[in-house]
PDB file of C-alpha atoms in Angstrom:
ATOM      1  CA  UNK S   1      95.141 112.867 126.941  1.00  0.00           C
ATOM      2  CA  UNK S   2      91.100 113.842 126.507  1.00  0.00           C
ATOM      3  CA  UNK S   3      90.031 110.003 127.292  1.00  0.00           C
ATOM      4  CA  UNK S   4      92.542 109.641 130.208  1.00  0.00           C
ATOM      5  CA  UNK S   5      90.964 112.988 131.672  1.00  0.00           C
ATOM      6  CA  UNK S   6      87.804 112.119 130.811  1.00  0.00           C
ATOM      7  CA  UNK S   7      88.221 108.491 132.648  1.00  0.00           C
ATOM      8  CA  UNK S   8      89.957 109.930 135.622  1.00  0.00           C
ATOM      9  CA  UNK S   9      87.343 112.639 136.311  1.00  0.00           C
ATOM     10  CA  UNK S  10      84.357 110.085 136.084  1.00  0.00           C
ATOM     11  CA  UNK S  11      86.252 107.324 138.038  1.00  0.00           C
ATOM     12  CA  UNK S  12      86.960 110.118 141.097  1.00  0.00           C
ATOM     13  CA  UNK S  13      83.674 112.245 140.482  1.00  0.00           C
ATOM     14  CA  UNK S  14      81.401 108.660 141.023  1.00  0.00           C
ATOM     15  CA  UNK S  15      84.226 107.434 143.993  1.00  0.00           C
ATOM     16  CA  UNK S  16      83.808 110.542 145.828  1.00  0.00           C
ATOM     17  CA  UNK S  17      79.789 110.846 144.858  1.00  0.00           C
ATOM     18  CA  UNK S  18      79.765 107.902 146.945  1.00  0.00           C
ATOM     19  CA  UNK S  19      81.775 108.424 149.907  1.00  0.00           C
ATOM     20  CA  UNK S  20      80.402 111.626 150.374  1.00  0.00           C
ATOM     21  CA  UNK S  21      76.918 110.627 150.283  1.00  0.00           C
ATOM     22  CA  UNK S  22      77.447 106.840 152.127  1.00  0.00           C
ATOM     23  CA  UNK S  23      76.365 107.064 155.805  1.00  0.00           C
ATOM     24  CA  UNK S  24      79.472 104.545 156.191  1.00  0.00           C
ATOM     25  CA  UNK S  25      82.711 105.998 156.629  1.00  0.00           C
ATOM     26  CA  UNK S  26      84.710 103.116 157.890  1.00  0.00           C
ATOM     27  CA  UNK S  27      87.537 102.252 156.429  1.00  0.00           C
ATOM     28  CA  UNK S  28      86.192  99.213 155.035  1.00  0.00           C
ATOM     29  CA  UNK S  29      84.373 101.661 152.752  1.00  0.00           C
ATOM     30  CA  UNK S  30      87.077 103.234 152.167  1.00  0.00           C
ATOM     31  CA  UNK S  31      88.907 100.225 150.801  1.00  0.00           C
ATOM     32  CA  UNK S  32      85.749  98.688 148.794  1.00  0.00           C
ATOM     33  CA  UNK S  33      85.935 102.661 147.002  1.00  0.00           C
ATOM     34  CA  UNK S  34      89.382 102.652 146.825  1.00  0.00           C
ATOM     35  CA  UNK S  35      89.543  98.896 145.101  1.00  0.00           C
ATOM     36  CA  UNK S  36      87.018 100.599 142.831  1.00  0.00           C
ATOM     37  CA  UNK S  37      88.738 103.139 141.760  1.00  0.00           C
ATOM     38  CA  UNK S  38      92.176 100.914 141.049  1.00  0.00           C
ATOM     39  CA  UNK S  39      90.065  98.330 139.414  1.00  0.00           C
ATOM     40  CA  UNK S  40      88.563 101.174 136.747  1.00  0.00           C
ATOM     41  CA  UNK S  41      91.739 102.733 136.569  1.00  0.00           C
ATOM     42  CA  UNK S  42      93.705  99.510 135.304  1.00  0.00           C
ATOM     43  CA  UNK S  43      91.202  98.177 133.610  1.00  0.00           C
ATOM     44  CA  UNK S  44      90.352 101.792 131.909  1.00  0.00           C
ATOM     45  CA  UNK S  45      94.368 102.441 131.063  1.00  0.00           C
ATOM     46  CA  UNK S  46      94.107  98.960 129.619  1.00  0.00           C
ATOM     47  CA  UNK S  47      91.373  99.902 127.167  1.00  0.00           C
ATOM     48  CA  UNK S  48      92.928 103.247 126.360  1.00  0.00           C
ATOM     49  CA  UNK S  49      96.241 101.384 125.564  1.00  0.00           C
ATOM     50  CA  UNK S  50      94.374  99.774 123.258  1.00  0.00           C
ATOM     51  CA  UNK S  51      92.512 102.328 121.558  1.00  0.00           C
ATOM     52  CA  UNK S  52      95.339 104.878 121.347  1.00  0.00           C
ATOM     53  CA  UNK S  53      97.027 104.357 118.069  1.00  0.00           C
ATOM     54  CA  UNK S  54      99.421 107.268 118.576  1.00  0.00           C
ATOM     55  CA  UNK S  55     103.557 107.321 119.044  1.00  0.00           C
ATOM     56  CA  UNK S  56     103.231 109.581 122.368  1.00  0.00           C
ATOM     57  CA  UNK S  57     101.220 106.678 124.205  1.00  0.00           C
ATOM     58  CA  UNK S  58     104.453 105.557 126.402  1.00  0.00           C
ATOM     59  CA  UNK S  59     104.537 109.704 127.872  1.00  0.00           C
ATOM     60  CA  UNK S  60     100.596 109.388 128.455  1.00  0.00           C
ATOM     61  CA  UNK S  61     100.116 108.924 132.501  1.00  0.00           C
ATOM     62  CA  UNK S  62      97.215 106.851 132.270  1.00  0.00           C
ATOM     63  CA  UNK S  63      99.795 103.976 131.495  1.00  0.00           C
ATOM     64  CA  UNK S  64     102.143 103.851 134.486  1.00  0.00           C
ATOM     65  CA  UNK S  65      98.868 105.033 136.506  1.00  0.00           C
ATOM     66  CA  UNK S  66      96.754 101.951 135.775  1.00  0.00           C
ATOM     67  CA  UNK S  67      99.985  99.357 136.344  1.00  0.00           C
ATOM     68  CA  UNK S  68      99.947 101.053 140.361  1.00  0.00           C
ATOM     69  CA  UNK S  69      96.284 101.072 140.136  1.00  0.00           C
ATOM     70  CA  UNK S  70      96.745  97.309 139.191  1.00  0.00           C
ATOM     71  CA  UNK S  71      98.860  97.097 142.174  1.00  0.00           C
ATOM     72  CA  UNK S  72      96.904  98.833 144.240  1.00  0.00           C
ATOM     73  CA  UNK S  73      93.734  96.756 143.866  1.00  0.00           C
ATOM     74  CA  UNK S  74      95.689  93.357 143.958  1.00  0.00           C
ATOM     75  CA  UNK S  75      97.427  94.759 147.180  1.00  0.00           C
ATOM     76  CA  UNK S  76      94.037  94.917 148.699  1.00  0.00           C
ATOM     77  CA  UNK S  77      93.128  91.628 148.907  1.00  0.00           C
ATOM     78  CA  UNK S  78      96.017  90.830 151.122  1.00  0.00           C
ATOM     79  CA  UNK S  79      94.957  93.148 153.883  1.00  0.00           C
ATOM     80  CA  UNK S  80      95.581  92.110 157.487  1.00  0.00           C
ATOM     81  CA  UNK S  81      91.922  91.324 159.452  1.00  0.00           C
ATOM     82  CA  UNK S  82      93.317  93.626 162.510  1.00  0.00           C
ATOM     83  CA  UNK S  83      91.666  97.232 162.195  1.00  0.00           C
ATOM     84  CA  UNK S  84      94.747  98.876 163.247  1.00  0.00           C
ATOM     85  CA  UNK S  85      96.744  97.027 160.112  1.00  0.00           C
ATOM     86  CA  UNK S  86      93.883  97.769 158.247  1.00  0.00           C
ATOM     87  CA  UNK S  87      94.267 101.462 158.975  1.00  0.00           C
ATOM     88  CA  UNK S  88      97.628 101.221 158.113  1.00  0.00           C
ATOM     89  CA  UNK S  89      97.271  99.254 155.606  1.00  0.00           C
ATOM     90  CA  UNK S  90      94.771 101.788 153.640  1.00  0.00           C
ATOM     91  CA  UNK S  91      96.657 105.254 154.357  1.00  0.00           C
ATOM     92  CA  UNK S  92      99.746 103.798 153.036  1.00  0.00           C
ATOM     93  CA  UNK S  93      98.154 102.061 149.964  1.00  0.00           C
ATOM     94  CA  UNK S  94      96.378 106.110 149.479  1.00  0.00           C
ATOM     95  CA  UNK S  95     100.149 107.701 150.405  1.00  0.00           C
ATOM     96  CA  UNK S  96     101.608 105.380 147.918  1.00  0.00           C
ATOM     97  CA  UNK S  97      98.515 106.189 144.835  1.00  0.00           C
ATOM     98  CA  UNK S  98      98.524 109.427 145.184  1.00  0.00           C
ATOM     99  CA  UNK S  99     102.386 109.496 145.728  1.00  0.00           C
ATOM    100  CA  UNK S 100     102.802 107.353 142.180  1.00  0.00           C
ATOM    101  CA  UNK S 101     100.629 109.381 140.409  1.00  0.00           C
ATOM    102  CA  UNK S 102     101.896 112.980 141.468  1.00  0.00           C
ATOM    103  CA  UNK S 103     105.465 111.794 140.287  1.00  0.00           C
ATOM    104  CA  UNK S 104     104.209 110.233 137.330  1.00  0.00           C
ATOM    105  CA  UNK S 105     102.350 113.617 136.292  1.00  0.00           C
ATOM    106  CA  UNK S 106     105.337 115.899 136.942  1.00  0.00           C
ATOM    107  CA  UNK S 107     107.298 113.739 134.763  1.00  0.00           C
ATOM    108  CA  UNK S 108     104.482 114.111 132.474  1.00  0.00           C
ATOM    109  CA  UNK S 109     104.269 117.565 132.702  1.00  0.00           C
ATOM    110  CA  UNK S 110     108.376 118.017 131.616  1.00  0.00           C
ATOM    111  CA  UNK S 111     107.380 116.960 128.295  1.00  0.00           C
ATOM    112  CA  UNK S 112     104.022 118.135 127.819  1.00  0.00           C
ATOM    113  CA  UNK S 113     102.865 121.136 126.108  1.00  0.00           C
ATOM    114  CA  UNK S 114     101.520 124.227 127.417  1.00  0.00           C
ATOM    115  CA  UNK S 115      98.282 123.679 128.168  1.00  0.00           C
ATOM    116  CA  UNK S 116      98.711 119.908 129.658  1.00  0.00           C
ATOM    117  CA  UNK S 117     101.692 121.179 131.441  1.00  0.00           C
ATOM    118  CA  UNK S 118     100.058 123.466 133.862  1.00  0.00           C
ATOM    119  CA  UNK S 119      97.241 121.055 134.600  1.00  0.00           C
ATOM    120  CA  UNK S 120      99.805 118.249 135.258  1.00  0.00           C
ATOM    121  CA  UNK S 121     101.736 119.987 137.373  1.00  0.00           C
ATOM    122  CA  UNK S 122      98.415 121.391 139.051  1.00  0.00           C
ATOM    123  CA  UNK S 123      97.060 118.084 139.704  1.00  0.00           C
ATOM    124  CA  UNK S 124     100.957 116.886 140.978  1.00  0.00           C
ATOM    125  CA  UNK S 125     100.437 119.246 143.471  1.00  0.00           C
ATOM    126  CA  UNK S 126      97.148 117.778 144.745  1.00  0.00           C
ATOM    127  CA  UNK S 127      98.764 114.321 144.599  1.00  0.00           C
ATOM    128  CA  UNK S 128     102.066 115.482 146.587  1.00  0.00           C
ATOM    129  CA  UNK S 129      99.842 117.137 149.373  1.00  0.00           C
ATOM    130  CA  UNK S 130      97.569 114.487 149.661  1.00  0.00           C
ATOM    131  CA  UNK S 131     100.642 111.818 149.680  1.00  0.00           C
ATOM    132  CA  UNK S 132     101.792 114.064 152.507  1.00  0.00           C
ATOM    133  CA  UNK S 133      98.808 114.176 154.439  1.00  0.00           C
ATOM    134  CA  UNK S 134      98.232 110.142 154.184  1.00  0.00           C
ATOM    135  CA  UNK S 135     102.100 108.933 155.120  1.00  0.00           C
ATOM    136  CA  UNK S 136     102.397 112.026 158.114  1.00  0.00           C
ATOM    137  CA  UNK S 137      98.863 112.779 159.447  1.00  0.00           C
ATOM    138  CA  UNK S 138      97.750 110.342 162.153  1.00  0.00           C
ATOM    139  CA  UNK S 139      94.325 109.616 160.584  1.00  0.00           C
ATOM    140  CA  UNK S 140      91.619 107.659 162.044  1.00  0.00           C
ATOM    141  CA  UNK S 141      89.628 105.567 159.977  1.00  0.00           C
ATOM    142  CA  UNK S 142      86.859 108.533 159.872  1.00  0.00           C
ATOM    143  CA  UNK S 143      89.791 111.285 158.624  1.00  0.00           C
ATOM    144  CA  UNK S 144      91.583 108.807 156.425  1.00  0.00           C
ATOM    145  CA  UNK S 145      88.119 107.935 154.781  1.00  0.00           C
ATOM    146  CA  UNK S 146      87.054 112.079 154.859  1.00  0.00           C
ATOM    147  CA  UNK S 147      90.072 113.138 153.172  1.00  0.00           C
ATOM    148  CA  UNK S 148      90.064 110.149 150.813  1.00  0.00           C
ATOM    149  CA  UNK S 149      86.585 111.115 149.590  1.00  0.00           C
ATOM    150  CA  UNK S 150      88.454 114.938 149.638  1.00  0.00           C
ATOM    151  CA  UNK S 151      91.182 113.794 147.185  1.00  0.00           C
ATOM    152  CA  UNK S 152      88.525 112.059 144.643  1.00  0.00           C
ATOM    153  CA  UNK S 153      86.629 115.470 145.051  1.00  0.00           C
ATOM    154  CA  UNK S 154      89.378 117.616 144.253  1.00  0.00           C
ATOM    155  CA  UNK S 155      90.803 115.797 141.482  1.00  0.00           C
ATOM    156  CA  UNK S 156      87.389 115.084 139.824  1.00  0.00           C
ATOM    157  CA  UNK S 157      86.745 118.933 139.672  1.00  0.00           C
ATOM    158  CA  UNK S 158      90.237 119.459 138.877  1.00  0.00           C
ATOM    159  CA  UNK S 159      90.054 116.882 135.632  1.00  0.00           C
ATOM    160  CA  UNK S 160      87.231 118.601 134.439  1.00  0.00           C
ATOM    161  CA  UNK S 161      87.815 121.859 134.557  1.00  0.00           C
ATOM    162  CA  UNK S 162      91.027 121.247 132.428  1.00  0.00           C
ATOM    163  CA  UNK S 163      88.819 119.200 130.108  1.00  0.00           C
ATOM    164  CA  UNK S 164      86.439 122.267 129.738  1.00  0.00           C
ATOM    165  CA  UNK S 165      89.185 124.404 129.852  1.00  0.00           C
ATOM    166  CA  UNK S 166      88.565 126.712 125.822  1.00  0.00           C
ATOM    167  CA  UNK S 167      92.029 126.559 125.178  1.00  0.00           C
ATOM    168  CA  UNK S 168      92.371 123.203 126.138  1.00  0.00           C
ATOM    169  CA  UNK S 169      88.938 122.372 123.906  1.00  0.00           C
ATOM    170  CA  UNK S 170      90.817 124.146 120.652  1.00  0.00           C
ATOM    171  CA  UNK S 171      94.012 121.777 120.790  1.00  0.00           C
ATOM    172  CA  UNK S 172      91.959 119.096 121.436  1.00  0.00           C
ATOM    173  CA  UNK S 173      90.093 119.600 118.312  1.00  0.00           C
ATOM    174  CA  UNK S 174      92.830 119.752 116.124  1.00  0.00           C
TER     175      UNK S 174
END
């Protein structure tokens, strides 16, 4: 669980480094970051599967979160040329990431122990809101971009504060 934090807090800390500091918020931006971050989450859960030598590796959410990262990022090269379907396009591919991943973590979270639990269902939270906000808001390519960059923020801090978290640091060690 360490190297899936650890990969999911550098992927979002860089995506949303970026956003926040590119004078370009279109949404084209948007989907070149957000194609980054599903291309280094797949191929990232791809290396961890590998690596991981333990029985527990089928509960682990970096698994079912790099297959819709997969599908994410080969969903984006079949993106309409209109901007409105582009728009679309991109807050439903977010509503559906984040959505995917918040379930995937509560499930997570059932079976977790203590200290994961909290954080899972913590960053579940963050997923469900931001699902919410990207299926119901009507965003603009600006807002959709802004609170895309938001999310990545968010769950970059989030990630590693659980991964400095003491108590957290002691069952890691073990």
């Amino acid at each position: 669980m360490k190297l899936a934090n650890f990969l999911r807090a550098i992927v979002f800390a860089v995506a949303a480094a970026f956003l926040i500091f590119n004078q370009d918020h279109t949404v084209t931006t948007g989907v070149q970051v957000l194609q980054f971050v599903a291309t280094a989450l797949a191929f990232g859960g791809l290396v961890l599967f590998q690596i991981d030598k333990s029985e527990e590796k089928k509960l682990s959410i970096i698994y079912p979160s790099a297959i819709s990262a997969l599908v994410v990022m080969l969903t984006i090269v079949f993106i309409p040329s209109t901007e409105e379907a582009y728009l679309a396009v991109f807050t439903g591919l977010l509503a559906i990431f984040s959505g995917m991943t918040s379930v995937t973590e509560f499930f997570a979270s059932r079976v977790s122990e203590a200290v994961d639990k909290m954080e899972l269902r913590i960053s579940a939270s963050i997923g469900a809101l931001f699902c919410l906000i990207f299926w119901f808001a009507p965003l603009n390519g600006l807002n959709a971009v802004g609170f895309f960059s938001a999310y990545m923020a968010i769950v970059a801090v989030q990630r590693g504060v659980w991964l400095a978290t003491p108590r957290a640091k002691e069952e890691n060690g073990k």
